[in-house]
Short mmCIF file of C-alpha atoms and ligand atoms in Angstrom, two decimals:
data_model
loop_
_atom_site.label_atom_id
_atom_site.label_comp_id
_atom_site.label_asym_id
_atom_site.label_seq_id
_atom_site.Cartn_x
_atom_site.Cartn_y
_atom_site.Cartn_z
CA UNK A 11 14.37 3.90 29.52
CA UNK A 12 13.52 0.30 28.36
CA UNK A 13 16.04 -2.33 28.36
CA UNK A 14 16.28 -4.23 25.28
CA UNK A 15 18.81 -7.70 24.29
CA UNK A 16 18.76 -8.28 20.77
CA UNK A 17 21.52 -9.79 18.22
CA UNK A 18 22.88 -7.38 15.35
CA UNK A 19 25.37 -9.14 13.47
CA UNK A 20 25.43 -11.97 15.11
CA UNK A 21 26.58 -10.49 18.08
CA UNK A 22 24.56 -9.92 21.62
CA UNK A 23 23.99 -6.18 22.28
CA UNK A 24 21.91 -5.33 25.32
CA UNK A 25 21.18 -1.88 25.93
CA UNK A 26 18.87 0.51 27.68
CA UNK A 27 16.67 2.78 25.03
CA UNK A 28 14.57 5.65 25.02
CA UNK A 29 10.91 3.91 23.81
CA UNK A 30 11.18 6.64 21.47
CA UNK A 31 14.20 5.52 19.77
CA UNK A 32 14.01 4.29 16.38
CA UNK A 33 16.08 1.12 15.35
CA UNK A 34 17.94 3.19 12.47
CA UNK A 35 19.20 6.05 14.96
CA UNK A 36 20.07 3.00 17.56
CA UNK A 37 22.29 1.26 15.25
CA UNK A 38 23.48 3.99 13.71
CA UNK A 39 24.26 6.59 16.62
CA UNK A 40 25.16 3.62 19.50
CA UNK A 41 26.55 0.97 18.00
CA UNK A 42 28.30 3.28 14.88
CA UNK A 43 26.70 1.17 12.32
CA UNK A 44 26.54 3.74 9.71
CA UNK A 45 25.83 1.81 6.79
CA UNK A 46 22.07 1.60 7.15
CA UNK A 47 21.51 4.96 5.63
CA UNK A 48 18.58 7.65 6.55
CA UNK A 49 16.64 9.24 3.92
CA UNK A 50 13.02 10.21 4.43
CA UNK A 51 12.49 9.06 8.04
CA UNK A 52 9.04 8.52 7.27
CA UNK A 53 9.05 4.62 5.65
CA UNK A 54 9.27 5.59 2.38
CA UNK A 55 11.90 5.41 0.18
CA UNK A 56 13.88 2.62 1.59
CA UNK A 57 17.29 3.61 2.28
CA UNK A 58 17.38 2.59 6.04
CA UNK A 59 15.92 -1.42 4.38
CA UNK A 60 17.47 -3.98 6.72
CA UNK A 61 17.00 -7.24 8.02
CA UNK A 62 14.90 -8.17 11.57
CA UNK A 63 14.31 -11.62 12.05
CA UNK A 64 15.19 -12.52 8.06
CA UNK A 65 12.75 -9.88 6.79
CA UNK A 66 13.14 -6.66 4.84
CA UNK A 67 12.65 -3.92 7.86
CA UNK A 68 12.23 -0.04 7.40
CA UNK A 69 14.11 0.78 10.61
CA UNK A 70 13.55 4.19 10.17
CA UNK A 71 9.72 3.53 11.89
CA UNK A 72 10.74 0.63 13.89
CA UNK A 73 11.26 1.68 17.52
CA UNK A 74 14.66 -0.07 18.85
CA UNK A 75 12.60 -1.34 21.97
CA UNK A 76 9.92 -3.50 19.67
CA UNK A 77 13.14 -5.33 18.80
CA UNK A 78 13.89 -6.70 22.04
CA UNK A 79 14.75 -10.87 21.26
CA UNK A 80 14.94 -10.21 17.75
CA UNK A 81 17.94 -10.52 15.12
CA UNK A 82 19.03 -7.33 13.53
CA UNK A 83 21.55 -7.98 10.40
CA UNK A 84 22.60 -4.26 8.81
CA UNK A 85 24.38 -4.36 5.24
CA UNK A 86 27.66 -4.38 7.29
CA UNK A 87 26.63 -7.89 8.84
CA UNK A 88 26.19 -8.96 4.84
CA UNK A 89 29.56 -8.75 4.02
CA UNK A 90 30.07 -12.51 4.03
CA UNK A 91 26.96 -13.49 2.99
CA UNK A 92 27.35 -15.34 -0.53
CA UNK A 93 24.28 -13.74 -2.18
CA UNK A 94 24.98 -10.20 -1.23
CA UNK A 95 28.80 -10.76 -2.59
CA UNK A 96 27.25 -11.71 -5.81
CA UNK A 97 24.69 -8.49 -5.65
CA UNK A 98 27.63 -6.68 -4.66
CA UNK A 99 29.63 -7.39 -8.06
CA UNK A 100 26.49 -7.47 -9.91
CA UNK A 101 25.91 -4.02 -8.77
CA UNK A 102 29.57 -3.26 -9.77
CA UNK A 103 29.29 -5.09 -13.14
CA UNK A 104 25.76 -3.41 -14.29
CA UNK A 105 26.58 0.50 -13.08
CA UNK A 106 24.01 -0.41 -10.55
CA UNK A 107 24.69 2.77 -8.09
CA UNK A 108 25.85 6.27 -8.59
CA UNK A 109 26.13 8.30 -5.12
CA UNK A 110 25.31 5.13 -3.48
CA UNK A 111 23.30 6.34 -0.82
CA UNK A 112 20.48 3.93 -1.52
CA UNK A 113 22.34 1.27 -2.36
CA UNK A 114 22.33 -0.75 1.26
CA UNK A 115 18.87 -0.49 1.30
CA UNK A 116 19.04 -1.76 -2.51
CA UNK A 117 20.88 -4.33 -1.55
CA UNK A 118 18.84 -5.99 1.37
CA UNK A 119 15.84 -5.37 -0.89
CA UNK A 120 17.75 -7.03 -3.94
CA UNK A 121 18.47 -10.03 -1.39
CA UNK A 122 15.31 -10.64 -0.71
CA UNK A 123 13.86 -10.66 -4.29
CA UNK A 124 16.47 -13.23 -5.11
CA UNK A 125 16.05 -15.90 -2.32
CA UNK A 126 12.00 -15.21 -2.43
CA UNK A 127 11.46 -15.09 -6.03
CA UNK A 128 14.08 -17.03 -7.74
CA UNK A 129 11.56 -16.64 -10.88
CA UNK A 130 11.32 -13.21 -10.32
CA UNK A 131 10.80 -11.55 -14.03
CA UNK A 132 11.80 -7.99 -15.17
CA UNK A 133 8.52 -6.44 -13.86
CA UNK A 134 7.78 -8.25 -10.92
CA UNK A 135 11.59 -7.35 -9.74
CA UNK A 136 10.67 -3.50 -10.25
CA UNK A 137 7.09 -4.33 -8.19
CA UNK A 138 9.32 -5.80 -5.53
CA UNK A 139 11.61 -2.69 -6.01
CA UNK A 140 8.95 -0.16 -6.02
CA UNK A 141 9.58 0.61 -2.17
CA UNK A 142 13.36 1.44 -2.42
CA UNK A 143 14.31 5.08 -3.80
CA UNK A 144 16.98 5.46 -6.01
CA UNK A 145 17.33 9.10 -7.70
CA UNK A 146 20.49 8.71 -9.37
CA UNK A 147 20.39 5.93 -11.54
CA UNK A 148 17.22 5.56 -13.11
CA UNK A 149 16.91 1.88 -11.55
CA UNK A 150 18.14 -0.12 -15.02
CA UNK A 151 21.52 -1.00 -13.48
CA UNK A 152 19.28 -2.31 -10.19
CA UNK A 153 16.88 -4.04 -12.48
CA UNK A 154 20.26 -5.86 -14.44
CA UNK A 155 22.28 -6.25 -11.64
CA UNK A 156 18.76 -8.72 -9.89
CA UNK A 157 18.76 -9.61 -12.95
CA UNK A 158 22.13 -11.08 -13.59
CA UNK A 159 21.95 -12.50 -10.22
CA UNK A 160 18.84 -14.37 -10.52
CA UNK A 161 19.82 -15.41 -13.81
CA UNK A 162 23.22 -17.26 -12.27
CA UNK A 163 20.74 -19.56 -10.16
CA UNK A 164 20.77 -21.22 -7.96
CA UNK A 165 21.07 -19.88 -3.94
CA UNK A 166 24.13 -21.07 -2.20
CA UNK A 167 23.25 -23.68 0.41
CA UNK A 168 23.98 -22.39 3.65
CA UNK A 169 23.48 -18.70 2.98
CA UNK A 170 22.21 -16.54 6.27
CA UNK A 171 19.34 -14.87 7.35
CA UNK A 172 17.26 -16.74 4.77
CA UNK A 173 14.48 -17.17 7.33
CA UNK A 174 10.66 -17.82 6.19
CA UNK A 175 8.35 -14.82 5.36
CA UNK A 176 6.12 -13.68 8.31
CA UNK A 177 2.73 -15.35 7.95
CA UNK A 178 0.40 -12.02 7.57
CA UNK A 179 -2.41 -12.24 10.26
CA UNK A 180 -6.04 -12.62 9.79
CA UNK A 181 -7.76 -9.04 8.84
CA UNK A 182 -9.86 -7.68 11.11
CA UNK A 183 -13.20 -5.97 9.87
CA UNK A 184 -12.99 -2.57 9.88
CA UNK A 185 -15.01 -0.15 12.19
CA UNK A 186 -18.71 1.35 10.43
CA UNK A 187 -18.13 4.09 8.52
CA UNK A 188 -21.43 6.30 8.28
CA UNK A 189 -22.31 7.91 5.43
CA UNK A 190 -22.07 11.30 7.42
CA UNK A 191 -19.17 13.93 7.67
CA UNK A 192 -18.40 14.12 11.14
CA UNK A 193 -19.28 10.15 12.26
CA UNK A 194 -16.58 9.85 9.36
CA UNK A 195 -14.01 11.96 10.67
CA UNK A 196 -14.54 10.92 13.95
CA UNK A 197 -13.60 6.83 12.85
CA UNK A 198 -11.34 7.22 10.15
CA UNK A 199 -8.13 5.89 9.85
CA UNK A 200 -8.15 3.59 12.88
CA UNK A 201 -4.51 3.56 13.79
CA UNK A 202 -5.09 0.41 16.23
CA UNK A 203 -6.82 -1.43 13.50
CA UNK A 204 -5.42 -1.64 10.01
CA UNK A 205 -7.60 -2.73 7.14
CA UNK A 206 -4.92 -2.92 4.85
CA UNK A 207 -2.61 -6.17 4.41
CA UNK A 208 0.01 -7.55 1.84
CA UNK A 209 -0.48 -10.59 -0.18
CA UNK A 210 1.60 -12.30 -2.98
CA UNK A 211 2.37 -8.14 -4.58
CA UNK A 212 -1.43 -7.58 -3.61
CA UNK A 213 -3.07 -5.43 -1.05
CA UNK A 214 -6.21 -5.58 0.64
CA UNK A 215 -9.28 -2.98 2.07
CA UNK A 216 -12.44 -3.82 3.94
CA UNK A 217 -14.40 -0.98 4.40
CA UNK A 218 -18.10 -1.10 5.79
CA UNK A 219 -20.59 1.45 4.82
CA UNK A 220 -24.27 2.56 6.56
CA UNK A 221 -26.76 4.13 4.77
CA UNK A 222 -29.93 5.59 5.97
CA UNK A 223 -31.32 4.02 2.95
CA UNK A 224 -33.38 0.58 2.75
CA UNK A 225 -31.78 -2.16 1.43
CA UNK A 226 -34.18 -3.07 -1.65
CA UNK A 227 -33.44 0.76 -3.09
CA UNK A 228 -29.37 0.26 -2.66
CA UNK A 229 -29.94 -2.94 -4.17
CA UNK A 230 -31.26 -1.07 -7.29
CA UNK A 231 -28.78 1.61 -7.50
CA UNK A 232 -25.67 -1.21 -6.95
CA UNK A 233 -26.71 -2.32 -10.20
CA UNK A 234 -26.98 0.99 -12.07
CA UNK A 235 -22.91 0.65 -12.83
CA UNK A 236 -23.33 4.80 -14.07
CA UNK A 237 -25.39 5.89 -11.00
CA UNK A 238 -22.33 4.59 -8.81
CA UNK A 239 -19.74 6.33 -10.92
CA UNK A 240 -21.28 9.61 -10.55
CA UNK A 241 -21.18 9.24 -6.98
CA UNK A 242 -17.32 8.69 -6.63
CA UNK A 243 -14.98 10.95 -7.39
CA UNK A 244 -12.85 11.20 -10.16
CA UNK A 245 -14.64 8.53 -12.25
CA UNK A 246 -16.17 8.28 -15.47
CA UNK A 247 -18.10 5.53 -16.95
CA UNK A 248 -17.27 5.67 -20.99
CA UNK A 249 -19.25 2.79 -21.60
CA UNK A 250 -21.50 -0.24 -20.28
CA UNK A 251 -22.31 -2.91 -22.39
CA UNK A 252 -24.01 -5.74 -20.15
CA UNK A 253 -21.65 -6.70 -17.82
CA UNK A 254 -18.71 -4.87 -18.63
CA UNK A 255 -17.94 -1.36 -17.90
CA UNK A 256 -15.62 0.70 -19.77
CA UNK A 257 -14.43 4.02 -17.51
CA UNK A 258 -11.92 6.23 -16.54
CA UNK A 259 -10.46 7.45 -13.03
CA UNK A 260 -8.90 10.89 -12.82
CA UNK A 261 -6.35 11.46 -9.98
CA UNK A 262 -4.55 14.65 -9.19
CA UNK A 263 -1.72 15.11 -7.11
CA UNK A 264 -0.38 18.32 -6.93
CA UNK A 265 1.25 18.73 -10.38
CA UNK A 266 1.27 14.77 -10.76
CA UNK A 267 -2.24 14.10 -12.47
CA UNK A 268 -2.94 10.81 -13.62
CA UNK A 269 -5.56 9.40 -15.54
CA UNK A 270 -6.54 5.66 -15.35
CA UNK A 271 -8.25 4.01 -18.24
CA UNK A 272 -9.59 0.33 -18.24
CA UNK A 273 -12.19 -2.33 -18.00
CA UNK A 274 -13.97 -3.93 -15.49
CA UNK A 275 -16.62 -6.98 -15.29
CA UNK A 276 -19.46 -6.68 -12.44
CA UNK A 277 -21.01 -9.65 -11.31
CA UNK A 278 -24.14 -9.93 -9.00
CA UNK A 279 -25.92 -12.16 -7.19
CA UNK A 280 -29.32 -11.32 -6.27
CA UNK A 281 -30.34 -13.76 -3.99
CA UNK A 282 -27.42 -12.75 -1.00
CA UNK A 283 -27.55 -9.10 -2.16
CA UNK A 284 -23.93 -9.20 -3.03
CA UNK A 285 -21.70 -9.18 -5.82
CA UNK A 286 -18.45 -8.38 -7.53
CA UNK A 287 -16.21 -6.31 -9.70
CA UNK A 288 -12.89 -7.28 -11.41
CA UNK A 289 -11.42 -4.98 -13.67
CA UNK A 290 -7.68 -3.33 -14.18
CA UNK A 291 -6.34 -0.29 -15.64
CA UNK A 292 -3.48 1.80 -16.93
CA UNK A 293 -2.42 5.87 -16.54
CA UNK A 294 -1.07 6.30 -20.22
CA UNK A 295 1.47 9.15 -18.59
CA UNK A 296 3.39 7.20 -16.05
CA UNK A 297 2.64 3.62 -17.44
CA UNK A 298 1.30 2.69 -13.66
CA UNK A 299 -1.08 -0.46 -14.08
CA UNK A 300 -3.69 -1.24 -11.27
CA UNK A 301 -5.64 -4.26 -10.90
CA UNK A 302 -8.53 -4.61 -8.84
CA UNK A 303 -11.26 -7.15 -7.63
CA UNK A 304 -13.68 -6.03 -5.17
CA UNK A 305 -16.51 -8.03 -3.52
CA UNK A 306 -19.73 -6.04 -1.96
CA UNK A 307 -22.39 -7.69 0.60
CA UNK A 308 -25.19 -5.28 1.25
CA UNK A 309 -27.34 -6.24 4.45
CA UNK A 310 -29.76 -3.95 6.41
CA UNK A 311 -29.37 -3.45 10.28
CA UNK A 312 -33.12 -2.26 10.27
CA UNK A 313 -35.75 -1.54 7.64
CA UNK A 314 -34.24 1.94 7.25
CA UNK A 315 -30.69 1.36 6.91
CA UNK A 316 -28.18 -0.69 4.88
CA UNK A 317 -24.35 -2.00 5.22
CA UNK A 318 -22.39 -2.68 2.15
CA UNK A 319 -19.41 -4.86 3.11
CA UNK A 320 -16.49 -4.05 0.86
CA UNK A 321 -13.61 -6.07 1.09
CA UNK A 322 -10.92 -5.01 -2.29
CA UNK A 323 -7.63 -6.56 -3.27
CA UNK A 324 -5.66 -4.35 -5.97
CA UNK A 325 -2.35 -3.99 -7.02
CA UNK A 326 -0.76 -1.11 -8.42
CA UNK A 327 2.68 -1.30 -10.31
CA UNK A 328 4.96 1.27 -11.76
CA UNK A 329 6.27 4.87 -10.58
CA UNK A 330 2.76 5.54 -9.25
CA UNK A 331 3.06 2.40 -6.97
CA UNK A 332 5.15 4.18 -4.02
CA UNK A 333 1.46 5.85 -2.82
CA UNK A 334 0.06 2.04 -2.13
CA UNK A 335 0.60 1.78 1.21
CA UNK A 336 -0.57 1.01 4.04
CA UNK A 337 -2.38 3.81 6.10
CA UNK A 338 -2.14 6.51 2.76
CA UNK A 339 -4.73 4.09 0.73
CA UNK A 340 -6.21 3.34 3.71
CA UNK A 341 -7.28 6.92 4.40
CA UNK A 342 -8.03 7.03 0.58
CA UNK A 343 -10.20 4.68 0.18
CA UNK A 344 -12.20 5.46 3.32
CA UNK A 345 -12.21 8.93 2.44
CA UNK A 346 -13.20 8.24 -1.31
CA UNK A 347 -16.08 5.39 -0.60
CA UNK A 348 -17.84 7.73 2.46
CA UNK A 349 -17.74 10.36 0.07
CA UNK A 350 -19.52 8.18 -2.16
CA UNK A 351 -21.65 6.46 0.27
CA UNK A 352 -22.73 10.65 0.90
CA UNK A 353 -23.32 10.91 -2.34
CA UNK A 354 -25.33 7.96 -2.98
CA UNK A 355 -27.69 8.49 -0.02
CA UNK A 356 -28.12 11.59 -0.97
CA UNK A 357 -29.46 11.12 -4.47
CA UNK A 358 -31.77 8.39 -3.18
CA UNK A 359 -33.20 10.34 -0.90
CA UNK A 360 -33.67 13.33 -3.48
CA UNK A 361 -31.28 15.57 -1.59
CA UNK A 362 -28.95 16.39 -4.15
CA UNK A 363 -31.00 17.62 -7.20
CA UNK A 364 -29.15 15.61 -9.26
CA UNK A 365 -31.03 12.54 -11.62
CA UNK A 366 -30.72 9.51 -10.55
CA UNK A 367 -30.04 7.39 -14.20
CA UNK A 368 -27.87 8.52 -16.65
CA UNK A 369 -26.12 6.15 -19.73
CA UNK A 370 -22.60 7.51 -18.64
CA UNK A 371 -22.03 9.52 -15.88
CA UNK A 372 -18.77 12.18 -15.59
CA UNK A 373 -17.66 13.16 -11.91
CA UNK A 374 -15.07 15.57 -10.61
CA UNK A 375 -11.43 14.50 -10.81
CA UNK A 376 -10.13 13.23 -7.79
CA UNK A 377 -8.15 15.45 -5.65
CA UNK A 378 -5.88 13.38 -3.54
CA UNK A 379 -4.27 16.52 -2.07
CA UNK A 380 -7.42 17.84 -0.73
CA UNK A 381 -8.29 14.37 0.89
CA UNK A 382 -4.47 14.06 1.97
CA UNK A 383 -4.78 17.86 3.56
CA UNK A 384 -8.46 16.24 5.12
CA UNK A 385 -6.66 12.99 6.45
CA UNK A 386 -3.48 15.19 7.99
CA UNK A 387 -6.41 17.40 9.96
CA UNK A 388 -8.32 14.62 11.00
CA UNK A 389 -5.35 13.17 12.49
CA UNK A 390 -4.38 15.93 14.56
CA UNK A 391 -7.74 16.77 15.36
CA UNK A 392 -7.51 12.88 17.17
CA UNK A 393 -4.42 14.01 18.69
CA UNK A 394 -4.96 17.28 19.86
CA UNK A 395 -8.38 16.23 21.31
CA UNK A 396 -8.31 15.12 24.98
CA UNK A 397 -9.72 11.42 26.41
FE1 LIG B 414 13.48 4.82 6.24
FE2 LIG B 414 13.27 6.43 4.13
S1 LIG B 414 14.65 6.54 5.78
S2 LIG B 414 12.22 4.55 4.50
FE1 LIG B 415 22.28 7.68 -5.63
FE2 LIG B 415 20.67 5.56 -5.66
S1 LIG B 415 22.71 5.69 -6.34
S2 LIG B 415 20.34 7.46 -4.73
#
């Protein structure tokens, strides 16, 4: 047992807690606080949203210990607080809820959006939104009711828990990923080590790469735009003219298949061996946008070898957005650039019988349930594997 002291409420609460104990099941099963609500236990759909320390809080995957010193405010600890009232009656007004059972998560969420982005526009409220579940009302009371509330102005002096965002820390390089299977599955997914890190609505991945390839022959193939494509799954170049690249990216999730169409701009610079790409796109089924800009450094460790250095900041809005995070794009995006690092190597080296130049260039679609199925293995392979 661990002995915690933390305030919920405003009130002192000490307590001895199984480590394993997560803050939702704490609050709700010790101290009777029922109002945080329980939906997917797995940080997803935002019902159990509260407040530790003045920020939004899944405490569905928080443990109760890591809370020890910290201030815990549930949606029962809101009641007074003049914002809330007026999300409360906004809620009311706009037809905002149906069962309800999302709603206190709503609510903290909605709380947040209005003292952080008193600007806050139609979209950017359903970005901020896109991590809170509802599946009753089809989220155009929710939008309103922010709405409404943001449009009445200003914050009430005074109101509580309006404590400063956490400052996100510095991101740590991520581990060398080989271009080879089992080096891959061996490092993926570094639980102790995220590469992944939230930034004004945008996210971040750094990913290095190792080729047994020399550096002046990745060089050339960087800047062969359709050579890449063909090497990563799921995308198409339509069209390159110069700089800009006209493509596709084909996704398929089960029954949910998307297909991204946009533009992007590359950008090199010979001299360091590095460049970039900015671009953005749009699946014209479920009107999810993503943006992207991605910077590569190649370097070469010896003759034989090269790194490429790639450090990306997207964002992705709309229904589509609730796969963004954290460790699930993570495992993605390593999974998606080693397979194309694989592929790459493997067609410079003349391994894959495939030509190396092409004017547009058509991969596979994009599997994400096969990768997700790889990820899920390679995790309990970590697990189940002793030392
Ligand atoms: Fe915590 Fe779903 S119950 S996010
Ligand atoms: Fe029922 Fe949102 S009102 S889940």
């Amino acid at each position: 047992m661990t002995s915690i002291s933390l305030t919920v409420n405003g009130d002192s609460v000490d307590a001895a807690v199984e480590p394993r104990v997560h803050l939702a099941d704490f609050l709700r099963e010790r101290l009777l606080l029922t109002g945080t609500h329980i939906g997917c236990e797995h940080g997803v759909c935002g019902a159990c949203t509260l407040l530790v320390d003045g920020s939004p809080t899944r405490s569905c995957i928080t443990f109760a210990a890591a809370c020890d010193g910290s201030d815990v405010r549930t949606v029962e600890g809101l009641d007074d607080d003049p914002v809330t009232a007026r999300l409360r009656d906004a809620f009311k007004a706009e037809h905002a809820l149906q069962c309800g059972y999302c709603t206190p998560g709503m609510l903290v969420t909605a709380r947040d959006i209005v003292h952080r982005l008193p600007d806050a526009d139609d979209e950017r409220v359903r970005l901020e939104l896109s991590g809170n579940l509802c599946r009753c009302t089809g989220y155009l009371g929710i939008v309103r009711a922010i709405r409404r509330v943001l449009d009445e102005g200003a914050i009430p002096a005074g109101s509580r828990d309006n404590a400063p965002l956490p400052v996100w820390p510095e991101l740590p390089r991520a581990d060398i990923v080989r271009a080879d299977a089992a080096v891959v599955a061996a490092v993926a997914v570094p639980a102790a080590a995220p590469t992944t890190a939230r930034d004004g609505g945008a996210s971040t991945l750094r990913q290095s790469l190792l080729l047994n390839v020399p550096l002046e022959r990745v060089w050339s193939a960087v800047k062969d735009p359709a050579l890449i494509a063909s090497c990563v799954p799921g995308l198409t170049v339509v069209r390159v003219d110069g700089d800009e690249i006209e493509g596709r990216m084909d996704v398929a999730l089960g029954p949910i298949k998307a297909r991204f169409t946009g533009r992007a701009t590359v950008n090199y610079v010979a001299s360091a061996y590095a460049g970039s790409i900015t671009g953005e796109g749009r699946d014209g089924t479920t009107g999810t946008r993503l943006g992207a800009a991605a910077r590569f450094d190649l370097a070469a460790p010896s003759p034989a070898e090269t790194r490429i250095d790639l450090a990306i900041d997207y964002t992705l809005r709309g229904p589509l957005a609730q796969f963004s995070r954290g460790s699930i794009v993570q495992g993605f995006a390593e999974e998606i650039a080693a397979s194309a690092a694989r592929s790459l190597e493997a067609r410079l080296l003349g391994q894959s019988g495939e030509p190396l130049a092409a004017s547009t260039q058509t991969s596979s679609s994009l599997g994400i349930g096969a990768i997700l199925a790889r990820l899920v293995w390679q995790r309990l392979r970590k697990l189940l594997t002793p030392g």
